[in-house]
C-alpha cells in the first residue's frame, strides 16, 4: 500500500470516528448538519453514513420537518445494533455485564469467591457465563464487538498481560492465551484507568480535560489519570499507582512488599477492620458500618474520623503531583457520598496554602459502582469507531 493510500485510509478512519461520535452524542442529524458540524463535504459524509447504515449502527429516521422544500433525511444512531461484554476482577467477585453501544447494562452476573490461583478454570467459568448471558438475551456472537477486562493492577493493555496485581496475588498473567475461549476480541485495562475513561465518556466529566479518578476498592486504591482528555499510562504503564505511595514510614505491611502504603490506611475494608479491632464485632459490609455512623455511634465515628484523615493525605499528594482540574472519587465508597464528601473536602483544603476549593473540584462519581466495568465495556467501542465491524 502506498503512503498516499495509507494516508487516505487514516483520514477516512478519522472521519468515521468523528461522524459516529457526533451521531452518538446528538442521536439524530441530517447529512447536511453532520457535514456542517464537522466541516466535511456532504459526499464524504454520505459515503461514510451509508456504510454505517449497512453495518446497522445508524439508520434512516424519516425526513426533517425543520426546513421548507425538499426535506433532508434524518440519520439516527442505533445503540442496540451491537453489544459489548465486560468483566471486572475484584478481590471478592468477578462481575460480568452485557451492554449496548451506549454502555447501558442489559444483563449482569457475578461469580462469587473466585479462585484467582486457578485462572484456567476461572476463565472457563467466565466463558460459560458469557454464553449464558448471550443466550438469555438472544445475542449472537456476531453482534458482540468484544469483551473488555478491568483488572486491579499494572496492565500491559496491548499485550494482554497483567504484570502484577498484589491484592489478587497475581503476577505475569498472560490473558492473551485465553483468546480462543471467545469468538470476539479481548481488551484489557487497569480498573482505575477504565473507571476514569468511563467517567470521561459517560459521566459528568465529559467536557473535562484534566481529571484524576480515585478508585477506592475493598482492598486497594487505584487512580486513573486523564491529561488533555487522554489517558496517561506512563513509560512503563504504571502511572497512577498512588495506592502504593508510602504515607507512613515503617508503617503497616502491604501486599506489594512495602510498608506504609496509602491503601493500607484508606481502602474500604480499613473501616470494617478498624471497627472490629475496637469492638470485636465483624460487620457484614460498609453499609452496616455507615448505618452505625449515621446514628453517631462513638466507635464508628472515631474510626471514620481517622480514616478520613488518611484518605485526605493521599488525595493531597495527588493534588501536589498532578495539579488536576477535577478529582473524582469512586469504588466501594460510591454509595456513601452524603457522609464522606463534605468532611473529606474540609480535611483536604483546610490549612492548605497551596490549594483552595476554587483551584480544584472534588467530585463524586456519577456512575456509582459501575465505573470500571463500563470503562471495560467501552474498550470494545474503539473497534467500531475506527473501522467497519463487519469487515
mmCIF file of C-alpha atoms in Angstrom:
data_model
loop_
_atom_site.group_PDB
_atom_site.id
_atom_site.type_symbol
_atom_site.label_atom_id
_atom_site.label_comp_id
_atom_site.label_asym_id
_atom_site.label_seq_id
_atom_site.Cartn_x
_atom_site.Cartn_y
_atom_site.Cartn_z
ATOM 1 C CA UNK A 1 0.000 0.000 0.000
ATOM 2 C CA UNK A 2 1.403 3.394 -0.996
ATOM 3 C CA UNK A 3 1.923 6.214 1.548
ATOM 4 C CA UNK A 4 -0.852 8.157 -0.170
ATOM 5 C CA UNK A 5 -3.260 5.237 0.188
ATOM 6 C CA UNK A 6 -2.297 4.785 3.828
ATOM 7 C CA UNK A 7 -2.890 8.473 4.476
ATOM 8 C CA UNK A 8 -6.288 8.346 2.761
ATOM 9 C CA UNK A 9 -7.269 5.326 4.867
ATOM 10 C CA UNK A 10 -6.238 7.118 8.057
ATOM 11 C CA UNK A 11 -8.249 10.212 7.100
ATOM 12 C CA UNK A 12 -11.279 8.090 6.330
ATOM 13 C CA UNK A 13 -10.971 6.297 9.676
ATOM 14 C CA UNK A 14 -10.721 9.626 11.494
ATOM 15 C CA UNK A 15 -13.767 10.980 9.663
ATOM 16 C CA UNK A 16 -15.684 7.821 10.530
ATOM 17 C CA UNK A 17 -14.820 8.269 14.196
ATOM 18 C CA UNK A 18 -15.924 11.916 14.166
ATOM 19 C CA UNK A 19 -19.225 11.154 12.440
ATOM 20 C CA UNK A 20 -20.059 8.223 14.692
ATOM 21 C CA UNK A 21 -19.121 10.160 17.845
ATOM 22 C CA UNK A 22 -21.307 13.067 16.762
ATOM 23 C CA UNK A 23 -24.236 10.797 15.954
ATOM 24 C CA UNK A 24 -23.927 9.029 19.283
ATOM 25 C CA UNK A 25 -23.897 12.354 21.101
ATOM 26 C CA UNK A 26 -26.671 14.121 19.148
ATOM 27 C CA UNK A 27 -28.712 10.963 18.399
ATOM 28 C CA UNK A 28 -30.340 12.379 15.223
ATOM 29 C CA UNK A 29 -28.865 14.571 12.494
ATOM 30 C CA UNK A 30 -29.238 15.195 8.772
ATOM 31 C CA UNK A 31 -26.323 14.642 6.417
ATOM 32 C CA UNK A 32 -26.095 18.394 5.941
ATOM 33 C CA UNK A 33 -25.956 19.004 9.698
ATOM 34 C CA UNK A 34 -23.176 16.435 10.100
ATOM 35 C CA UNK A 35 -21.193 17.967 7.239
ATOM 36 C CA UNK A 36 -21.549 21.474 8.668
ATOM 37 C CA UNK A 37 -20.705 20.475 12.222
ATOM 38 C CA UNK A 38 -17.565 18.553 11.214
ATOM 39 C CA UNK A 39 -16.545 20.757 8.290
ATOM 40 C CA UNK A 40 -16.728 17.827 5.859
ATOM 41 C CA UNK A 41 -18.191 17.607 2.378
ATOM 42 C CA UNK A 42 -21.682 16.157 2.034
ATOM 43 C CA UNK A 43 -20.423 13.427 -0.366
ATOM 44 C CA UNK A 44 -17.811 12.355 2.199
ATOM 45 C CA UNK A 45 -20.424 12.238 4.949
ATOM 46 C CA UNK A 46 -22.866 10.397 2.697
ATOM 47 C CA UNK A 47 -20.359 7.655 1.857
ATOM 48 C CA UNK A 48 -19.452 7.011 5.483
ATOM 49 C CA UNK A 49 -23.040 7.200 6.732
ATOM 50 C CA UNK A 50 -24.123 4.691 4.084
ATOM 51 C CA UNK A 51 -21.511 2.296 5.431
ATOM 52 C CA UNK A 52 -22.734 2.872 8.997
ATOM 53 C CA UNK A 53 -26.296 2.164 7.914
ATOM 54 C CA UNK A 54 -25.150 -1.014 6.182
ATOM 55 C CA UNK A 55 -23.435 -2.100 9.394
ATOM 56 C CA UNK A 56 -26.556 -1.298 11.407
ATOM 57 C CA UNK A 57 -25.038 1.277 13.770
ATOM 58 C CA UNK A 58 -27.003 4.070 12.079
ATOM 59 C CA UNK A 59 -30.435 4.079 10.487
ATOM 60 C CA UNK A 60 -32.757 6.284 8.491
ATOM 61 C CA UNK A 61 -35.298 8.003 10.726
ATOM 62 C CA UNK A 62 -37.586 9.724 8.262
ATOM 63 C CA UNK A 63 -37.157 13.281 6.998
ATOM 64 C CA UNK A 64 -36.539 16.583 8.730
ATOM 65 C CA UNK A 65 -39.547 18.820 9.334
ATOM 66 C CA UNK A 66 -37.470 21.910 10.080
ATOM 67 C CA UNK A 67 -36.898 23.143 6.525
ATOM 68 C CA UNK A 68 -39.045 24.012 3.520
ATOM 69 C CA UNK A 69 -38.679 22.431 0.089
ATOM 70 C CA UNK A 70 -37.069 19.044 -0.296
ATOM 71 C CA UNK A 71 -36.722 17.799 3.230
ATOM 72 C CA UNK A 72 -33.411 16.048 4.062
ATOM 73 C CA UNK A 73 -33.240 12.563 5.537
ATOM 74 C CA UNK A 74 -32.600 12.230 9.245
ATOM 75 C CA UNK A 75 -29.900 9.783 10.324
ATOM 76 C CA UNK A 76 -30.261 8.189 13.748
ATOM 77 C CA UNK A 77 -27.737 6.409 15.957
ATOM 78 C CA UNK A 78 -28.745 2.784 16.682
ATOM 79 C CA UNK A 79 -27.378 1.879 20.129
ATOM 80 C CA UNK A 80 -28.790 -1.642 20.146
ATOM 81 C CA UNK A 81 -27.226 -2.706 16.864
ATOM 82 C CA UNK A 82 -24.280 -4.254 18.688
ATOM 83 C CA UNK A 83 -23.344 -5.278 22.207
ATOM 84 C CA UNK A 84 -20.293 -5.213 24.432
ATOM 85 C CA UNK A 85 -19.247 -7.600 27.185
ATOM 86 C CA UNK A 86 -17.188 -6.541 30.173
ATOM 87 C CA UNK A 87 -15.558 -8.345 33.098
ATOM 88 C CA UNK A 88 -14.440 -6.718 36.343
ATOM 89 C CA UNK A 89 -11.996 -8.528 38.647
ATOM 90 C CA UNK A 90 -12.197 -7.589 42.343
ATOM 91 C CA UNK A 91 -10.937 -9.345 45.451
ATOM 92 C CA UNK A 92 -14.291 -10.891 46.347
ATOM 93 C CA UNK A 93 -16.014 -11.359 42.999
ATOM 94 C CA UNK A 94 -15.860 -11.347 39.224
ATOM 95 C CA UNK A 95 -18.655 -9.315 37.664
ATOM 96 C CA UNK A 96 -19.792 -9.741 34.048
ATOM 97 C CA UNK A 97 -22.121 -7.390 32.164
ATOM 98 C CA UNK A 98 -23.577 -7.114 28.692
ATOM 99 C CA UNK A 99 -24.229 -3.588 27.421
ATOM 100 C CA UNK A 100 -25.427 -1.868 24.286
ATOM 101 C CA UNK A 101 -23.370 0.743 22.417
ATOM 102 C CA UNK A 102 -24.419 3.419 24.909
ATOM 103 C CA UNK A 103 -22.968 1.269 27.700
ATOM 104 C CA UNK A 104 -26.446 0.703 29.120
ATOM 105 C CA UNK A 105 -26.377 -2.551 31.080
ATOM 106 C CA UNK A 106 -28.668 -5.221 29.632
ATOM 107 C CA UNK A 107 -27.548 -8.191 31.748
ATOM 108 C CA UNK A 108 -25.477 -8.569 34.896
ATOM 109 C CA UNK A 109 -23.900 -11.649 36.538
ATOM 110 C CA UNK A 110 -21.480 -12.276 39.401
ATOM 111 C CA UNK A 111 -19.050 -15.081 40.161
ATOM 112 C CA UNK A 112 -18.526 -15.039 43.923
ATOM 113 C CA UNK A 113 -15.359 -16.048 45.765
ATOM 114 C CA UNK A 114 -13.247 -16.520 42.611
ATOM 115 C CA UNK A 115 -10.068 -18.561 42.909
ATOM 116 C CA UNK A 116 -7.506 -16.428 41.110
ATOM 117 C CA UNK A 117 -4.831 -19.062 41.597
ATOM 118 C CA UNK A 118 -6.798 -21.351 39.254
ATOM 119 C CA UNK A 119 -7.005 -18.930 36.351
ATOM 120 C CA UNK A 120 -7.653 -21.532 33.651
ATOM 121 C CA UNK A 121 -10.736 -22.759 35.485
ATOM 122 C CA UNK A 122 -11.880 -19.228 36.267
ATOM 123 C CA UNK A 123 -11.626 -18.113 32.649
ATOM 124 C CA UNK A 124 -13.605 -21.173 31.584
ATOM 125 C CA UNK A 125 -16.304 -20.212 34.078
ATOM 126 C CA UNK A 126 -16.308 -16.684 32.652
ATOM 127 C CA UNK A 127 -16.711 -18.127 29.153
ATOM 128 C CA UNK A 128 -19.670 -20.183 30.283
ATOM 129 C CA UNK A 129 -21.284 -17.179 31.966
ATOM 130 C CA UNK A 130 -20.885 -15.009 28.877
ATOM 131 C CA UNK A 131 -22.502 -17.720 26.757
ATOM 132 C CA UNK A 132 -25.394 -17.993 29.208
ATOM 133 C CA UNK A 133 -25.912 -14.211 29.240
ATOM 134 C CA UNK A 134 -25.859 -14.041 25.460
ATOM 135 C CA UNK A 135 -28.333 -16.907 25.174
ATOM 136 C CA UNK A 136 -30.673 -15.310 27.720
ATOM 137 C CA UNK A 137 -30.531 -12.002 25.819
ATOM 138 C CA UNK A 138 -30.800 -13.668 22.388
ATOM 139 C CA UNK A 139 -27.500 -12.095 21.318
ATOM 140 C CA UNK A 140 -25.343 -13.780 18.682
ATOM 141 C CA UNK A 141 -21.551 -13.526 18.882
ATOM 142 C CA UNK A 142 -21.527 -11.660 15.558
ATOM 143 C CA UNK A 143 -23.336 -8.853 17.359
ATOM 144 C CA UNK A 144 -20.784 -8.576 20.179
ATOM 145 C CA UNK A 145 -17.951 -6.140 19.483
ATOM 146 C CA UNK A 146 -15.675 -7.623 22.111
ATOM 147 C CA UNK A 147 -15.102 -8.391 25.764
ATOM 148 C CA UNK A 148 -13.191 -5.939 27.960
ATOM 149 C CA UNK A 149 -11.430 -6.869 31.199
ATOM 150 C CA UNK A 150 -10.997 -4.424 34.076
ATOM 151 C CA UNK A 151 -8.026 -5.605 36.161
ATOM 152 C CA UNK A 152 -6.758 -4.224 39.507
ATOM 153 C CA UNK A 153 -3.038 -3.943 38.888
ATOM 154 C CA UNK A 154 -0.353 -2.995 36.394
ATOM 155 C CA UNK A 155 -1.666 -3.903 32.943
ATOM 156 C CA UNK A 156 0.026 -4.004 29.558
ATOM 157 C CA UNK A 157 -3.173 -3.481 27.605
ATOM 158 C CA UNK A 158 -1.538 -4.050 24.216
ATOM 159 C CA UNK A 159 -0.142 -7.480 25.085
ATOM 160 C CA UNK A 160 -2.991 -8.553 27.352
ATOM 161 C CA UNK A 161 -0.541 -9.009 30.205
ATOM 162 C CA UNK A 162 -1.374 -8.445 33.863
ATOM 163 C CA UNK A 163 2.098 -7.648 35.165
ATOM 164 C CA UNK A 164 1.208 -7.589 38.837
ATOM 165 C CA UNK A 165 -1.922 -7.422 40.986
ATOM 166 C CA UNK A 166 -0.719 -7.654 44.599
ATOM 167 C CA UNK A 167 -4.159 -7.788 46.184
ATOM 168 C CA UNK A 168 -5.159 -10.733 43.974
ATOM 169 C CA UNK A 169 -1.830 -12.486 44.447
ATOM 170 C CA UNK A 170 -1.210 -12.448 40.700
ATOM 171 C CA UNK A 171 1.914 -11.752 38.674
ATOM 172 C CA UNK A 172 2.708 -12.025 34.964
ATOM 173 C CA UNK A 173 -0.658 -13.434 33.891
ATOM 174 C CA UNK A 174 -0.895 -13.691 30.105
ATOM 175 C CA UNK A 175 -4.580 -13.167 29.345
ATOM 176 C CA UNK A 176 -3.906 -13.243 25.604
ATOM 177 C CA UNK A 177 -3.623 -17.036 25.867
ATOM 178 C CA UNK A 178 -7.353 -17.170 26.603
ATOM 179 C CA UNK A 179 -8.343 -15.576 23.293
ATOM 180 C CA UNK A 180 -9.535 -18.962 21.861
ATOM 181 C CA UNK A 181 -12.222 -19.074 24.551
ATOM 182 C CA UNK A 182 -14.143 -16.187 22.981
ATOM 183 C CA UNK A 183 -15.396 -15.665 19.404
ATOM 184 C CA UNK A 184 -14.724 -11.923 19.591
ATOM 185 C CA UNK A 185 -11.725 -9.727 20.505
ATOM 186 C CA UNK A 186 -10.474 -9.327 24.070
ATOM 187 C CA UNK A 187 -9.431 -5.969 25.536
ATOM 188 C CA UNK A 188 -7.688 -5.132 28.808
ATOM 189 C CA UNK A 189 -7.261 -2.141 31.108
ATOM 190 C CA UNK A 190 -6.328 -1.262 34.654
ATOM 191 C CA UNK A 191 -9.544 -0.849 36.663
ATOM 192 C CA UNK A 192 -8.900 2.746 37.733
ATOM 193 C CA UNK A 193 -7.966 3.721 34.173
ATOM 194 C CA UNK A 194 -11.156 2.082 32.915
ATOM 195 C CA UNK A 195 -13.196 3.955 35.517
ATOM 196 C CA UNK A 196 -11.559 7.256 34.577
ATOM 197 C CA UNK A 197 -12.362 6.750 30.906
ATOM 198 C CA UNK A 198 -15.951 5.793 31.719
ATOM 199 C CA UNK A 199 -16.370 8.951 33.782
ATOM 200 C CA UNK A 200 -14.859 10.975 30.958
ATOM 201 C CA UNK A 201 -17.109 9.478 28.278
ATOM 202 C CA UNK A 202 -20.303 8.718 30.191
ATOM 203 C CA UNK A 203 -20.316 10.736 33.403
ATOM 204 C CA UNK A 204 -20.270 14.419 34.275
ATOM 205 C CA UNK A 205 -16.586 14.645 33.335
ATOM 206 C CA UNK A 206 -17.462 14.603 29.619
ATOM 207 C CA UNK A 207 -16.244 18.132 28.955
ATOM 208 C CA UNK A 208 -13.254 17.983 31.301
ATOM 209 C CA UNK A 209 -9.667 17.605 30.144
ATOM 210 C CA UNK A 210 -7.551 17.009 33.243
ATOM 211 C CA UNK A 211 -9.003 14.539 35.717
ATOM 212 C CA UNK A 212 -7.780 12.087 38.342
ATOM 213 C CA UNK A 213 -10.173 9.287 39.245
ATOM 214 C CA UNK A 214 -9.548 7.755 42.686
ATOM 215 C CA UNK A 215 -10.919 4.218 42.827
ATOM 216 C CA UNK A 216 -11.209 3.032 46.426
ATOM 217 C CA UNK A 217 -11.599 -0.749 46.491
ATOM 218 C CA UNK A 218 -12.223 -3.115 49.384
ATOM 219 C CA UNK A 219 -8.508 -3.951 49.410
ATOM 220 C CA UNK A 220 -6.593 -1.350 47.460
ATOM 221 C CA UNK A 221 -6.661 2.073 45.855
ATOM 222 C CA UNK A 222 -6.011 2.844 42.203
ATOM 223 C CA UNK A 223 -6.026 6.110 40.314
ATOM 224 C CA UNK A 224 -6.696 6.810 36.659
ATOM 225 C CA UNK A 225 -5.097 9.946 35.234
ATOM 226 C CA UNK A 226 -6.583 11.897 32.327
ATOM 227 C CA UNK A 227 -4.345 14.616 30.848
ATOM 228 C CA UNK A 228 -5.562 16.710 27.935
ATOM 229 C CA UNK A 229 -8.529 14.405 27.522
ATOM 230 C CA UNK A 230 -6.284 11.346 27.106
ATOM 231 C CA UNK A 231 -5.460 8.533 29.496
ATOM 232 C CA UNK A 232 -1.918 8.840 30.836
ATOM 233 C CA UNK A 233 -0.249 5.473 31.478
ATOM 234 C CA UNK A 234 3.405 6.427 31.809
ATOM 235 C CA UNK A 235 6.518 4.903 30.238
ATOM 236 C CA UNK A 236 6.087 1.520 31.915
ATOM 237 C CA UNK A 237 2.264 1.662 32.134
ATOM 238 C CA UNK A 238 2.460 2.119 35.892
ATOM 239 C CA UNK A 239 1.258 5.694 36.236
ATOM 240 C CA UNK A 240 -1.418 6.170 38.867
ATOM 241 C CA UNK A 241 -0.261 3.623 41.436
ATOM 242 C CA UNK A 242 -0.825 6.145 44.220
ATOM 243 C CA UNK A 243 -2.219 3.394 46.440
ATOM 244 C CA UNK A 244 1.353 2.191 46.871
ATOM 245 C CA UNK A 245 2.887 5.532 47.795
ATOM 246 C CA UNK A 246 4.024 5.458 51.402
ATOM 247 C CA UNK A 247 2.304 7.835 53.809
ATOM 248 C CA UNK A 248 3.713 6.186 56.937
ATOM 249 C CA UNK A 249 7.422 5.284 57.264
ATOM 250 C CA UNK A 250 7.792 1.786 58.740
ATOM 251 C CA UNK A 251 4.004 1.539 58.706
ATOM 252 C CA UNK A 252 1.678 -1.385 58.112
ATOM 253 C CA UNK A 253 2.980 -4.081 55.728
ATOM 254 C CA UNK A 254 1.399 -4.055 52.265
ATOM 255 C CA UNK A 255 0.745 -6.905 49.827
ATOM 256 C CA UNK A 256 3.232 -5.231 47.459
ATOM 257 C CA UNK A 257 6.067 -5.924 49.920
ATOM 258 C CA UNK A 258 6.482 -2.343 51.119
ATOM 259 C CA UNK A 259 5.276 -0.674 54.296
ATOM 260 C CA UNK A 260 3.026 2.276 54.972
ATOM 261 C CA UNK A 261 1.264 2.295 51.588
ATOM 262 C CA UNK A 262 -1.718 4.636 51.333
ATOM 263 C CA UNK A 263 -4.129 1.821 50.535
ATOM 264 C CA UNK A 264 -3.298 0.099 53.830
ATOM 265 C CA UNK A 265 -4.854 3.107 55.594
ATOM 266 C CA UNK A 266 -7.594 4.185 53.177
ATOM 267 C CA UNK A 267 -9.034 1.099 51.420
ATOM 268 C CA UNK A 268 -12.678 0.374 52.077
ATOM 269 C CA UNK A 269 -12.084 -2.584 54.388
ATOM 270 C CA UNK A 270 -9.989 -0.394 56.697
ATOM 271 C CA UNK A 271 -13.255 0.913 58.138
ATOM 272 C CA UNK A 272 -14.505 -2.603 58.881
ATOM 273 C CA UNK A 273 -11.155 -3.716 60.282
ATOM 274 C CA UNK A 274 -10.886 -0.641 62.486
ATOM 275 C CA UNK A 275 -14.367 -1.199 63.863
ATOM 276 C CA UNK A 276 -13.684 -4.886 64.520
ATOM 277 C CA UNK A 277 -10.441 -4.108 66.338
ATOM 278 C CA UNK A 278 -12.228 -1.644 68.623
ATOM 279 C CA UNK A 279 -15.396 -3.618 69.318
ATOM 280 C CA UNK A 280 -14.741 -7.257 68.422
ATOM 281 C CA UNK A 281 -17.777 -7.115 66.127
ATOM 282 C CA UNK A 282 -17.368 -8.050 62.466
ATOM 283 C CA UNK A 283 -19.727 -6.001 60.342
ATOM 284 C CA UNK A 284 -21.021 -7.670 57.171
ATOM 285 C CA UNK A 285 -20.233 -4.746 54.860
ATOM 286 C CA UNK A 286 -19.698 -0.993 54.550
ATOM 287 C CA UNK A 287 -23.439 -0.337 54.584
ATOM 288 C CA UNK A 288 -23.579 -1.774 58.108
ATOM 289 C CA UNK A 289 -20.710 0.495 59.130
ATOM 290 C CA UNK A 290 -22.301 3.636 57.702
ATOM 291 C CA UNK A 291 -25.614 2.700 59.335
ATOM 292 C CA UNK A 292 -23.842 2.913 62.685
ATOM 293 C CA UNK A 293 -22.137 6.112 61.672
ATOM 294 C CA UNK A 294 -25.491 7.674 60.733
ATOM 295 C CA UNK A 295 -26.710 7.297 64.337
ATOM 296 C CA UNK A 296 -23.450 8.765 65.669
ATOM 297 C CA UNK A 297 -22.189 5.584 67.298
ATOM 298 C CA UNK A 298 -18.983 6.735 69.075
ATOM 299 C CA UNK A 299 -16.664 3.948 67.893
ATOM 300 C CA UNK A 300 -17.844 4.190 64.286
ATOM 301 C CA UNK A 301 -17.418 7.961 64.405
ATOM 302 C CA UNK A 302 -13.885 7.706 65.785
ATOM 303 C CA UNK A 303 -12.840 5.083 63.211
ATOM 304 C CA UNK A 304 -14.350 7.189 60.438
ATOM 305 C CA UNK A 305 -12.555 10.375 61.528
ATOM 306 C CA UNK A 306 -9.182 8.617 61.486
ATOM 307 C CA UNK A 307 -9.958 7.037 58.119
ATOM 308 C CA UNK A 308 -10.808 10.415 56.571
ATOM 309 C CA UNK A 309 -7.504 11.843 57.793
ATOM 310 C CA UNK A 310 -5.590 9.185 55.872
ATOM 311 C CA UNK A 311 -7.801 9.389 52.792
ATOM 312 C CA UNK A 312 -7.228 13.151 52.678
ATOM 313 C CA UNK A 313 -3.446 12.776 52.941
ATOM 314 C CA UNK A 314 -3.311 10.667 49.796
ATOM 315 C CA UNK A 315 -5.585 12.995 47.855
ATOM 316 C CA UNK A 316 -3.452 15.982 48.861
ATOM 317 C CA UNK A 317 -0.425 14.136 47.471
ATOM 318 C CA UNK A 318 -2.302 13.706 44.183
ATOM 319 C CA UNK A 319 -3.086 17.431 44.114
ATOM 320 C CA UNK A 320 0.568 18.363 44.505
ATOM 321 C CA UNK A 321 1.770 15.826 41.935
ATOM 322 C CA UNK A 322 -0.909 16.204 39.246
ATOM 323 C CA UNK A 323 -2.488 19.658 39.702
ATOM 324 C CA UNK A 324 -5.733 18.472 38.043
ATOM 325 C CA UNK A 325 -8.913 20.381 37.342
ATOM 326 C CA UNK A 326 -11.016 17.669 38.948
ATOM 327 C CA UNK A 327 -10.628 14.721 41.292
ATOM 328 C CA UNK A 328 -13.343 12.077 41.188
ATOM 329 C CA UNK A 329 -13.857 9.500 43.910
ATOM 330 C CA UNK A 330 -15.495 6.152 43.241
ATOM 331 C CA UNK A 331 -15.307 2.462 44.004
ATOM 332 C CA UNK A 332 -16.772 0.925 47.149
ATOM 333 C CA UNK A 333 -17.263 4.390 48.677
ATOM 334 C CA UNK A 334 -19.658 5.356 45.872
ATOM 335 C CA UNK A 335 -22.910 4.801 47.816
ATOM 336 C CA UNK A 336 -21.791 6.933 50.758
ATOM 337 C CA UNK A 337 -21.260 10.364 49.207
ATOM 338 C CA UNK A 338 -23.503 12.179 51.661
ATOM 339 C CA UNK A 339 -21.470 11.045 54.649
ATOM 340 C CA UNK A 340 -17.997 11.359 53.152
ATOM 341 C CA UNK A 341 -17.694 14.207 50.668
ATOM 342 C CA UNK A 342 -18.036 17.311 52.842
ATOM 343 C CA UNK A 343 -15.854 16.216 55.790
ATOM 344 C CA UNK A 344 -13.265 14.927 53.307
ATOM 345 C CA UNK A 345 -13.290 18.227 51.417
ATOM 346 C CA UNK A 346 -12.699 20.108 54.665
ATOM 347 C CA UNK A 347 -9.679 17.991 55.503
ATOM 348 C CA UNK A 348 -8.160 18.435 52.058
ATOM 349 C CA UNK A 349 -8.476 22.198 51.844
ATOM 350 C CA UNK A 350 -8.335 23.462 55.440
ATOM 351 C CA UNK A 351 -4.897 24.909 56.219
ATOM 352 C CA UNK A 352 -3.746 24.147 52.682
ATOM 353 C CA UNK A 353 -1.892 27.223 51.477
ATOM 354 C CA UNK A 354 -1.326 25.762 48.004
ATOM 355 C CA UNK A 355 -4.882 24.784 47.057
ATOM 356 C CA UNK A 356 -8.392 26.026 47.733
ATOM 357 C CA UNK A 357 -11.754 24.644 46.691
ATOM 358 C CA UNK A 358 -11.692 27.130 43.802
ATOM 359 C CA UNK A 359 -8.487 25.614 42.418
ATOM 360 C CA UNK A 360 -9.628 22.015 42.048
ATOM 361 C CA UNK A 361 -13.068 20.449 42.210
ATOM 362 C CA UNK A 362 -13.527 17.366 44.378
ATOM 363 C CA UNK A 363 -16.387 15.361 42.862
ATOM 364 C CA UNK A 364 -18.156 12.054 43.368
ATOM 365 C CA UNK A 365 -18.553 9.534 40.592
ATOM 366 C CA UNK A 366 -21.930 9.641 38.847
ATOM 367 C CA UNK A 367 -21.522 6.032 37.698
ATOM 368 C CA UNK A 368 -21.524 4.567 41.195
ATOM 369 C CA UNK A 369 -20.118 1.019 41.331
ATOM 370 C CA UNK A 370 -20.331 0.656 37.545
ATOM 371 C CA UNK A 371 -17.477 2.953 36.528
ATOM 372 C CA UNK A 372 -14.702 0.413 35.976
ATOM 373 C CA UNK A 373 -16.853 -2.253 34.336
ATOM 374 C CA UNK A 374 -18.465 0.273 31.972
ATOM 375 C CA UNK A 375 -14.995 1.533 31.130
ATOM 376 C CA UNK A 376 -14.062 -2.041 30.260
ATOM 377 C CA UNK A 377 -17.130 -2.303 28.038
ATOM 378 C CA UNK A 378 -16.165 0.874 26.210
ATOM 379 C CA UNK A 379 -12.835 -0.662 25.198
ATOM 380 C CA UNK A 380 -14.700 -2.620 22.533
ATOM 381 C CA UNK A 381 -16.236 0.575 21.155
ATOM 382 C CA UNK A 382 -12.900 1.650 19.738
ATOM 383 C CA UNK A 383 -13.159 -1.205 17.239
ATOM 384 C CA UNK A 384 -16.462 0.160 15.951
ATOM 385 C CA UNK A 385 -15.344 3.779 15.889
ATOM 386 C CA UNK A 386 -12.209 3.143 13.865
ATOM 387 C CA UNK A 387 -13.206 0.516 11.315
ATOM 388 C CA UNK A 388 -16.100 -1.479 9.964
ATOM 389 C CA UNK A 389 -17.373 -4.073 12.417
ATOM 390 C CA UNK A 390 -18.492 -6.260 9.524
ATOM 391 C CA UNK A 391 -15.119 -6.289 7.752
#
